[in-house]
Structures are given as structure tokens and as C-alpha cells.
Amino acid sequence: EAQVTQNPRYLITVTGKKLTVTCSQNMNHEYMSWYRQDPGLGLRQIYYSMNVEVTDKGDVPEGYKVSRKEKRNFPLILESPSPNQTSLYFCASSLSFRPEGNQPQHFGDGTRLSIL
Amino acid sequence: KQEVTQIPAALSVPEGENLVLNCSFTDSAIYNLQWFRQDPGKGLTSLLLIQSSQREQTSGRLNASLDKSSGRSTLYIAASQPGDSATYLCAVRRGNAGNMLTFGGGTRLMVKP
């Protein structure tokens, strides 16, 4: 089954303790992206990757890191989490970023992070 | 800066009604517009994607239209069912790199039996 898998689904942790949210897709997609969803602010893009070893900042990258060493995986790293990073996080992928492809994005089920 | 607005924020209708959800965007220079459905505790499911050169797309009881010049899109749901209850989000692709999407705030739909 084609899917985007995020882990963990839920995490409660404390300020400053490094954490990683994993994202994996099994569709051989070139493009992957991370979003956060907050009440009143909607979905905002954190980082994206157009292919292996190619990553770039989205609208709200501060406090986050990513890596793309393999095509299927795109982990989101919070080196020193703070309470303002409490949010619902989504990973997404699509076949290509090229506009002529017009490929829809496929989303994971989300990771709810609470930073105390 | 692209801004996407969805009206209404919430909508409650009886089962069987036809309904229209609205999405407007401030910058008409878009590559495509996508409608998503989000169920509680779940991710987003892509419903329809309209390319900038298209006027509408249909899938089953769903029909999405796009008027780029006026910065508007509508999602029409025919013969609504309780299973249609969810939050509906529209998103525009605003650039030719990075596939960067700008999302609207969503319309929370409840269809009552």
C-alpha cells in the first residue's frame, strides 16, 4: 500500500531534549516536505527536499533541521525543542516538484508533539 | 505574499443537501490548486488537483472549479452524506521550485443524518 509513515504519532517531552520525527514513503517520490499545523495559523511549510541531498527552507524553518540521505526517508530534527514548537506535524511527499508534473501531495497521519 | 482564505470556517447541513465551499487567493500567479480533506486525528487526503490551465475537475460527487483571474475556487459537494463530515482545506502552489503550498484555514463541515 502506498503511504507516508511518520513516527512517533504522539510525543510529550521537555524543553531542550533533542528529538527526531521520522518520515518514510514507499512510492519512490522525489519530493518530500514537513509542515506544522497550528490553530488559527493553518498549515505552514517547515522544510522541503527536492531529491536526495537537496533540502531547502520553507516558511518557518527556525529551530528545525532535516536531512535527506536516502530517497525514502526525510527525518525532522529538533535539536533543542522549545514550547513554541508544540504542534501537529505532517510529512508529505509527491512524485516530483516540477510544475509540469502537477502531482498531488500525499500526507502522513501526523505527529502530535508537546514540549513542556 | 500569497494569502488563502476559506469561507465559511464552519458549516452544518442536513444530509442530502448540495453545498459549496469557497476558497480565495490573493495572487493569481499559481501553478495549481489542490483540495484536501482532513479527518480528526488523520492526515490530509488529496481530493482534487486543478492545474492553472484548467477550469474544473470532477471526482464522483465532488466538483472543483478554478477562476484564476478572480482568485477563486469552489468545491461543490452533491448530495452530502454524514461521511462527508471533515475539514476541507484548499492549497495553492505558488512557485516553480520546492512545490511550496500555501494553505487556507479550512472549512469544518458537519453533515447531520
PDB file of C-alpha atoms in Angstrom:
ATOM      1  CA  GLU A   1       0.000   0.000   0.000  1.00  0.00           C
ATOM      2  CA  ALA A   2       1.309   3.432  -0.980  1.00  0.00           C
ATOM      3  CA  GLN A   3       1.803   5.505   2.109  1.00  0.00           C
ATOM      4  CA  VAL A   4       3.725   8.104   4.063  1.00  0.00           C
ATOM      5  CA  THR A   5       4.601   6.861   7.547  1.00  0.00           C
ATOM      6  CA  GLN A   6       5.516   9.097  10.458  1.00  0.00           C
ATOM      7  CA  ASN A   7       6.843   8.079  13.860  1.00  0.00           C
ATOM      8  CA  PRO A   8       6.092   8.664  16.601  1.00  0.00           C
ATOM      9  CA  ARG A   9       2.413   9.604  16.326  1.00  0.00           C
ATOM     10  CA  TYR A  10       2.441  11.252  19.743  1.00  0.00           C
ATOM     11  CA  LEU A  11       5.285  12.558  21.896  1.00  0.00           C
ATOM     12  CA  ILE A  12       5.435  14.528  25.109  1.00  0.00           C
ATOM     13  CA  THR A  13       8.905  15.730  26.016  1.00  0.00           C
ATOM     14  CA  VAL A  14      10.734  18.523  27.807  1.00  0.00           C
ATOM     15  CA  THR A  15      12.474  21.658  26.664  1.00  0.00           C
ATOM     16  CA  GLY A  16      15.967  21.119  25.337  1.00  0.00           C
ATOM     17  CA  LYS A  17      15.859  17.359  24.857  1.00  0.00           C
ATOM     18  CA  LYS A  18      16.769  16.574  21.259  1.00  0.00           C
ATOM     19  CA  LEU A  19      14.194  14.620  19.302  1.00  0.00           C
ATOM     20  CA  THR A  20      13.724  13.240  15.822  1.00  0.00           C
ATOM     21  CA  VAL A  21      10.475  12.596  13.996  1.00  0.00           C
ATOM     22  CA  THR A  22      10.913  10.086  11.216  1.00  0.00           C
ATOM     23  CA  CYS A  23       9.128  10.105   7.878  1.00  0.00           C
ATOM     24  CA  SER A  24       9.266   7.373   5.282  1.00  0.00           C
ATOM     25  CA  GLN A  25       7.491   6.952   1.938  1.00  0.00           C
ATOM     26  CA  ASN A  26       7.286   3.838  -0.215  1.00  0.00           C
ATOM     27  CA  MET A  27       6.298   5.475  -3.507  1.00  0.00           C
ATOM     28  CA  ASN A  28       9.771   6.381  -4.792  1.00  0.00           C
ATOM     29  CA  HIS A  29       8.799  10.056  -4.599  1.00  0.00           C
ATOM     30  CA  GLU A  30      11.410  12.700  -5.323  1.00  0.00           C
ATOM     31  CA  TYR A  31       9.843  15.439  -3.260  1.00  0.00           C
ATOM     32  CA  MET A  32       9.252  15.404   0.491  1.00  0.00           C
ATOM     33  CA  SER A  33       8.203  18.117   2.872  1.00  0.00           C
ATOM     34  CA  TRP A  34       7.425  18.894   6.500  1.00  0.00           C
ATOM     35  CA  TYR A  35       4.541  21.062   7.715  1.00  0.00           C
ATOM     36  CA  ARG A  36       3.279  22.158  11.066  1.00  0.00           C
ATOM     37  CA  GLN A  37      -0.380  22.839  11.781  1.00  0.00           C
ATOM     38  CA  ASP A  38      -1.433  25.285  14.476  1.00  0.00           C
ATOM     39  CA  PRO A  39      -4.892  26.613  15.391  1.00  0.00           C
ATOM     40  CA  GLY A  40      -5.535  29.920  13.684  1.00  0.00           C
ATOM     41  CA  LEU A  41      -2.351  29.674  11.607  1.00  0.00           C
ATOM     42  CA  GLY A  42      -3.189  26.719   9.410  1.00  0.00           C
ATOM     43  CA  LEU A  43      -0.540  24.557   7.774  1.00  0.00           C
ATOM     44  CA  ARG A  44       2.887  26.077   7.240  1.00  0.00           C
ATOM     45  CA  GLN A  45       5.851  24.545   5.493  1.00  0.00           C
ATOM     46  CA  ILE A  46       8.999  23.973   7.573  1.00  0.00           C
ATOM     47  CA  TYR A  47      11.472  22.368   5.159  1.00  0.00           C
ATOM     48  CA  TYR A  48      11.334  20.522   1.894  1.00  0.00           C
ATOM     49  CA  SER A  49      13.574  18.308  -0.205  1.00  0.00           C
ATOM     50  CA  MET A  50      13.503  18.034  -3.981  1.00  0.00           C
ATOM     51  CA  ASN A  51      15.716  14.938  -4.014  1.00  0.00           C
ATOM     52  CA  VAL A  52      18.452  13.108  -2.140  1.00  0.00           C
ATOM     53  CA  GLU A  53      20.889  15.549  -0.531  1.00  0.00           C
ATOM     54  CA  VAL A  54      18.811  18.538  -1.723  1.00  0.00           C
ATOM     55  CA  THR A  55      16.942  20.376   1.033  1.00  0.00           C
ATOM     56  CA  ASP A  56      15.701  23.936   1.491  1.00  0.00           C
ATOM     57  CA  LYS A  57      13.870  26.105   3.978  1.00  0.00           C
ATOM     58  CA  GLY A  58      10.139  26.622   3.911  1.00  0.00           C
ATOM     59  CA  ASP A  59       8.243  29.401   5.645  1.00  0.00           C
ATOM     60  CA  VAL A  60       9.028  28.521   9.271  1.00  0.00           C
ATOM     61  CA  PRO A  61      12.405  26.704   9.441  1.00  0.00           C
ATOM     62  CA  GLU A  62      13.745  28.212  12.693  1.00  0.00           C
ATOM     63  CA  GLY A  63      14.544  25.598  15.319  1.00  0.00           C
ATOM     64  CA  TYR A  64      14.387  22.654  12.926  1.00  0.00           C
ATOM     65  CA  LYS A  65      16.832  20.598  10.881  1.00  0.00           C
ATOM     66  CA  VAL A  66      16.286  17.981   8.210  1.00  0.00           C
ATOM     67  CA  SER A  67      18.336  15.542   6.198  1.00  0.00           C
ATOM     68  CA  ARG A  68      17.741  13.522   3.045  1.00  0.00           C
ATOM     69  CA  LYS A  69      20.350  10.790   2.822  1.00  0.00           C
ATOM     70  CA  GLU A  70      18.013   8.291   1.187  1.00  0.00           C
ATOM     71  CA  LYS A  71      15.140   8.870  -1.165  1.00  0.00           C
ATOM     72  CA  ARG A  72      12.538   7.264   1.082  1.00  0.00           C
ATOM     73  CA  ASN A  73      13.394   8.962   4.388  1.00  0.00           C
ATOM     74  CA  PHE A  74      13.153  12.585   5.486  1.00  0.00           C
ATOM     75  CA  PRO A  75      13.588  12.969   9.255  1.00  0.00           C
ATOM     76  CA  LEU A  76      12.748  16.181  11.106  1.00  0.00           C
ATOM     77  CA  ILE A  77      15.181  17.037  13.894  1.00  0.00           C
ATOM     78  CA  LEU A  78      14.551  19.371  16.810  1.00  0.00           C
ATOM     79  CA  GLU A  79      17.981  19.901  18.359  1.00  0.00           C
ATOM     80  CA  SER A  80      16.726  21.891  21.346  1.00  0.00           C
ATOM     81  CA  PRO A  81      12.924  21.829  21.414  1.00  0.00           C
ATOM     82  CA  SER A  82      11.024  24.710  22.973  1.00  0.00           C
ATOM     83  CA  PRO A  83       7.363  25.034  24.000  1.00  0.00           C
ATOM     84  CA  ASN A  84       6.555  27.129  20.912  1.00  0.00           C
ATOM     85  CA  GLN A  85       7.288  24.039  18.834  1.00  0.00           C
ATOM     86  CA  THR A  86       4.318  22.262  20.362  1.00  0.00           C
ATOM     87  CA  SER A  87       2.254  21.488  17.301  1.00  0.00           C
ATOM     88  CA  LEU A  88       0.838  18.895  14.943  1.00  0.00           C
ATOM     89  CA  TYR A  89       3.426  17.935  12.330  1.00  0.00           C
ATOM     90  CA  PHE A  90       2.825  16.429   8.924  1.00  0.00           C
ATOM     91  CA  CYS A  91       5.194  14.894   6.449  1.00  0.00           C
ATOM     92  CA  ALA A  92       4.196  14.866   2.783  1.00  0.00           C
ATOM     93  CA  SER A  93       5.603  13.584  -0.472  1.00  0.00           C
ATOM     94  CA  SER A  94       4.922  13.872  -4.179  1.00  0.00           C
ATOM     95  CA  LEU A  95       6.362  12.245  -7.253  1.00  0.00           C
ATOM     96  CA  SER A  96       8.091  15.394  -8.450  1.00  0.00           C
ATOM     97  CA  PHE A  97       8.380  19.065  -7.619  1.00  0.00           C
ATOM     98  CA  ARG A  98       8.338  20.065 -11.266  1.00  0.00           C
ATOM     99  CA  PRO A  99       5.276  22.215 -12.033  1.00  0.00           C
ATOM    100  CA  GLU A 100       4.514  20.453 -15.289  1.00  0.00           C
ATOM    101  CA  GLY A 101       4.083  17.260 -13.316  1.00  0.00           C
ATOM    102  CA  ASN A 102       1.290  18.755 -11.238  1.00  0.00           C
ATOM    103  CA  GLN A 103       1.471  15.877  -8.860  1.00  0.00           C
ATOM    104  CA  PRO A 104      -0.679  15.927  -5.705  1.00  0.00           C
ATOM    105  CA  GLN A 105       0.985  15.699  -2.341  1.00  0.00           C
ATOM    106  CA  HIS A 106       0.403  12.655  -0.136  1.00  0.00           C
ATOM    107  CA  PHE A 107       0.365  13.237   3.605  1.00  0.00           C
ATOM    108  CA  GLY A 108       1.230  11.131   6.613  1.00  0.00           C
ATOM    109  CA  ASP A 109      -1.174  10.812   9.554  1.00  0.00           C
ATOM    110  CA  GLY A 110       0.629  13.409  11.638  1.00  0.00           C
ATOM    111  CA  THR A 111       2.755  13.599  14.784  1.00  0.00           C
ATOM    112  CA  ARG A 112       1.444  15.487  17.758  1.00  0.00           C
ATOM    113  CA  LEU A 113       4.351  16.971  19.719  1.00  0.00           C
ATOM    114  CA  SER A 114       4.022  18.539  23.152  1.00  0.00           C
ATOM    115  CA  ILE A 115       7.086  20.318  24.513  1.00  0.00           C
ATOM    116  CA  LEU A 116       6.828  21.097  28.227  1.00  0.00           C
TER     117      LEU A 116
ATOM    118  CA  LYS B   1       2.741  37.364  -0.317  1.00  0.00           C
ATOM    119  CA  GLN B   2       0.124  34.794  -1.183  1.00  0.00           C
ATOM    120  CA  GLU B   3      -2.808  34.550   1.209  1.00  0.00           C
ATOM    121  CA  VAL B   4      -5.518  31.930   1.011  1.00  0.00           C
ATOM    122  CA  THR B   5      -8.887  32.375   2.697  1.00  0.00           C
ATOM    123  CA  GLN B   6     -11.690  29.878   3.108  1.00  0.00           C
ATOM    124  CA  ILE B   7     -15.252  30.836   3.862  1.00  0.00           C
ATOM    125  CA  PRO B   8     -17.170  29.744   5.823  1.00  0.00           C
ATOM    126  CA  ALA B   9     -14.949  28.487   8.627  1.00  0.00           C
ATOM    127  CA  ALA B  10     -17.650  26.041   9.676  1.00  0.00           C
ATOM    128  CA  LEU B  11     -20.779  24.691   8.067  1.00  0.00           C
ATOM    129  CA  SER B  12     -23.533  22.389   9.272  1.00  0.00           C
ATOM    130  CA  VAL B  13     -26.062  20.968   6.823  1.00  0.00           C
ATOM    131  CA  PRO B  14     -28.655  18.191   6.782  1.00  0.00           C
ATOM    132  CA  GLU B  15     -27.899  15.058   4.847  1.00  0.00           C
ATOM    133  CA  GLY B  16     -28.741  15.213   1.147  1.00  0.00           C
ATOM    134  CA  GLU B  17     -28.029  18.891   0.618  1.00  0.00           C
ATOM    135  CA  ASN B  18     -25.786  20.143  -2.147  1.00  0.00           C
ATOM    136  CA  LEU B  19     -23.194  22.549  -0.816  1.00  0.00           C
ATOM    137  CA  VAL B  20     -20.398  24.853  -1.909  1.00  0.00           C
ATOM    138  CA  LEU B  21     -17.161  25.587  -0.118  1.00  0.00           C
ATOM    139  CA  ASN B  22     -15.215  28.679  -1.103  1.00  0.00           C
ATOM    140  CA  CYS B  23     -11.515  29.384  -1.402  1.00  0.00           C
ATOM    141  CA  SER B  24      -9.950  32.675  -2.439  1.00  0.00           C
ATOM    142  CA  PHE B  25      -6.320  33.609  -3.026  1.00  0.00           C
ATOM    143  CA  THR B  26      -4.643  36.983  -3.417  1.00  0.00           C
ATOM    144  CA  ASP B  27      -2.008  36.237  -6.063  1.00  0.00           C
ATOM    145  CA  SER B  28      -3.348  34.781  -9.300  1.00  0.00           C
ATOM    146  CA  ALA B  29       0.109  33.559 -10.404  1.00  0.00           C
ATOM    147  CA  ILE B  30      -0.401  29.986  -9.257  1.00  0.00           C
ATOM    148  CA  TYR B  31       0.595  26.658 -10.781  1.00  0.00           C
ATOM    149  CA  ASN B  32      -2.247  24.631  -9.384  1.00  0.00           C
ATOM    150  CA  LEU B  33      -4.816  24.460  -6.618  1.00  0.00           C
ATOM    151  CA  GLN B  34      -5.497  21.395  -4.540  1.00  0.00           C
ATOM    152  CA  TRP B  35      -8.445  20.494  -2.317  1.00  0.00           C
ATOM    153  CA  PHE B  36      -7.812  18.239   0.663  1.00  0.00           C
ATOM    154  CA  ARG B  37      -9.930  16.546   3.249  1.00  0.00           C
ATOM    155  CA  GLN B  38      -8.721  16.195   6.849  1.00  0.00           C
ATOM    156  CA  ASP B  39     -10.393  13.851   9.309  1.00  0.00           C
ATOM    157  CA  PRO B  40      -9.767  14.223  13.068  1.00  0.00           C
ATOM    158  CA  GLY B  41      -6.518  12.551  14.076  1.00  0.00           C
ATOM    159  CA  LYS B  42      -5.603  11.910  10.466  1.00  0.00           C
ATOM    160  CA  GLY B  43      -3.500  13.479   7.779  1.00  0.00           C
ATOM    161  CA  LEU B  44      -4.700  15.190   4.657  1.00  0.00           C
ATOM    162  CA  THR B  45      -6.240  13.274   1.801  1.00  0.00           C
ATOM    163  CA  SER B  46      -5.968  14.836  -1.636  1.00  0.00           C
ATOM    164  CA  LEU B  47      -9.402  15.153  -3.268  1.00  0.00           C
ATOM    165  CA  LEU B  48      -8.851  17.134  -6.428  1.00  0.00           C
ATOM    166  CA  LEU B  49      -5.995  18.995  -8.095  1.00  0.00           C
ATOM    167  CA  ILE B  50      -6.768  21.665 -10.701  1.00  0.00           C
ATOM    168  CA  GLN B  51      -3.958  22.841 -12.935  1.00  0.00           C
ATOM    169  CA  SER B  52      -3.731  26.564 -13.604  1.00  0.00           C
ATOM    170  CA  SER B  53      -4.831  25.991 -17.206  1.00  0.00           C
ATOM    171  CA  GLN B  54      -7.964  24.098 -16.173  1.00  0.00           C
ATOM    172  CA  ARG B  55     -11.374  25.399 -15.148  1.00  0.00           C
ATOM    173  CA  GLU B  56     -12.671  22.433 -13.215  1.00  0.00           C
ATOM    174  CA  GLN B  57     -12.127  18.890 -12.078  1.00  0.00           C
ATOM    175  CA  THR B  58     -14.635  16.253 -11.044  1.00  0.00           C
ATOM    176  CA  SER B  59     -14.425  13.146  -8.920  1.00  0.00           C
ATOM    177  CA  GLY B  60     -17.625  11.356  -8.022  1.00  0.00           C
ATOM    178  CA  ARG B  61     -19.879  13.737  -6.101  1.00  0.00           C
ATOM    179  CA  LEU B  62     -17.148  16.374  -5.936  1.00  0.00           C
ATOM    180  CA  ASN B  63     -16.581  19.144  -8.423  1.00  0.00           C
ATOM    181  CA  ALA B  64     -13.926  21.812  -8.036  1.00  0.00           C
ATOM    182  CA  SER B  65     -13.741  24.926 -10.159  1.00  0.00           C
ATOM    183  CA  LEU B  66     -10.968  27.451 -10.595  1.00  0.00           C
ATOM    184  CA  ASP B  67     -11.162  31.064 -11.725  1.00  0.00           C
ATOM    185  CA  LYS B  68      -7.561  32.198 -11.660  1.00  0.00           C
ATOM    186  CA  SER B  69      -8.212  35.761 -12.761  1.00  0.00           C
ATOM    187  CA  SER B  70     -10.564  36.431  -9.867  1.00  0.00           C
ATOM    188  CA  GLY B  71      -8.538  34.358  -7.418  1.00  0.00           C
ATOM    189  CA  ARG B  72     -11.322  31.951  -6.536  1.00  0.00           C
ATOM    190  CA  SER B  73     -12.038  28.276  -6.325  1.00  0.00           C
ATOM    191  CA  THR B  74     -15.140  26.424  -5.196  1.00  0.00           C
ATOM    192  CA  LEU B  75     -15.646  22.853  -4.094  1.00  0.00           C
ATOM    193  CA  TYR B  76     -19.135  21.593  -4.816  1.00  0.00           C
ATOM    194  CA  ILE B  77     -20.350  18.527  -2.930  1.00  0.00           C
ATOM    195  CA  ALA B  78     -23.506  16.929  -4.292  1.00  0.00           C
ATOM    196  CA  ALA B  79     -25.989  15.012  -2.154  1.00  0.00           C
ATOM    197  CA  SER B  80     -23.953  15.349   1.038  1.00  0.00           C
ATOM    198  CA  GLN B  81     -23.653  12.391   3.401  1.00  0.00           C
ATOM    199  CA  PRO B  82     -22.653  12.114   7.093  1.00  0.00           C
ATOM    200  CA  GLY B  83     -19.412  10.500   5.925  1.00  0.00           C
ATOM    201  CA  ASP B  84     -18.508  13.792   4.244  1.00  0.00           C
ATOM    202  CA  SER B  85     -18.093  15.397   7.674  1.00  0.00           C
ATOM    203  CA  ALA B  86     -14.493  16.593   7.895  1.00  0.00           C
ATOM    204  CA  THR B  87     -12.376  19.697   7.490  1.00  0.00           C
ATOM    205  CA  TYR B  88     -11.778  20.721   3.886  1.00  0.00           C
ATOM    206  CA  LEU B  89      -8.611  22.611   3.001  1.00  0.00           C
ATOM    207  CA  CYS B  90      -7.573  24.289  -0.187  1.00  0.00           C
ATOM    208  CA  ALA B  91      -3.945  24.966  -1.052  1.00  0.00           C
ATOM    209  CA  VAL B  92      -2.308  26.822  -3.924  1.00  0.00           C
ATOM    210  CA  ARG B  93       1.082  26.048  -5.335  1.00  0.00           C
ATOM    211  CA  ARG B  94       2.812  29.374  -5.550  1.00  0.00           C
ATOM    212  CA  GLY B  95       6.213  28.725  -7.086  1.00  0.00           C
ATOM    213  CA  ASN B  96       8.093  26.697  -9.628  1.00  0.00           C
ATOM    214  CA  ALA B  97      10.601  25.397  -7.099  1.00  0.00           C
ATOM    215  CA  GLY B  98      10.043  23.456  -3.967  1.00  0.00           C
ATOM    216  CA  ASN B  99       6.415  22.745  -4.705  1.00  0.00           C
ATOM    217  CA  MET B 100       5.564  25.202  -1.963  1.00  0.00           C
ATOM    218  CA  LEU B 101       1.938  25.218  -0.968  1.00  0.00           C
ATOM    219  CA  THR B 102       0.002  27.959   0.799  1.00  0.00           C
ATOM    220  CA  PHE B 103      -2.972  26.599   2.696  1.00  0.00           C
ATOM    221  CA  GLY B 104      -6.251  28.167   3.630  1.00  0.00           C
ATOM    222  CA  GLY B 105      -7.556  27.862   7.166  1.00  0.00           C
ATOM    223  CA  GLY B 106     -10.121  25.231   6.212  1.00  0.00           C
ATOM    224  CA  THR B 107     -13.867  24.783   6.385  1.00  0.00           C
ATOM    225  CA  ARG B 108     -15.139  22.409   9.044  1.00  0.00           C
ATOM    226  CA  LEU B 109     -18.148  20.590   7.610  1.00  0.00           C
ATOM    227  CA  MET B 110     -20.715  18.640   9.561  1.00  0.00           C
ATOM    228  CA  VAL B 111     -23.432  16.732   7.711  1.00  0.00           C
ATOM    229  CA  LYS B 112     -26.260  15.706  10.023  1.00  0.00           C
ATOM    230  CA  PRO B 113     -28.217  12.497   9.403  1.00  0.00           C
TER     231      PRO B 113
END
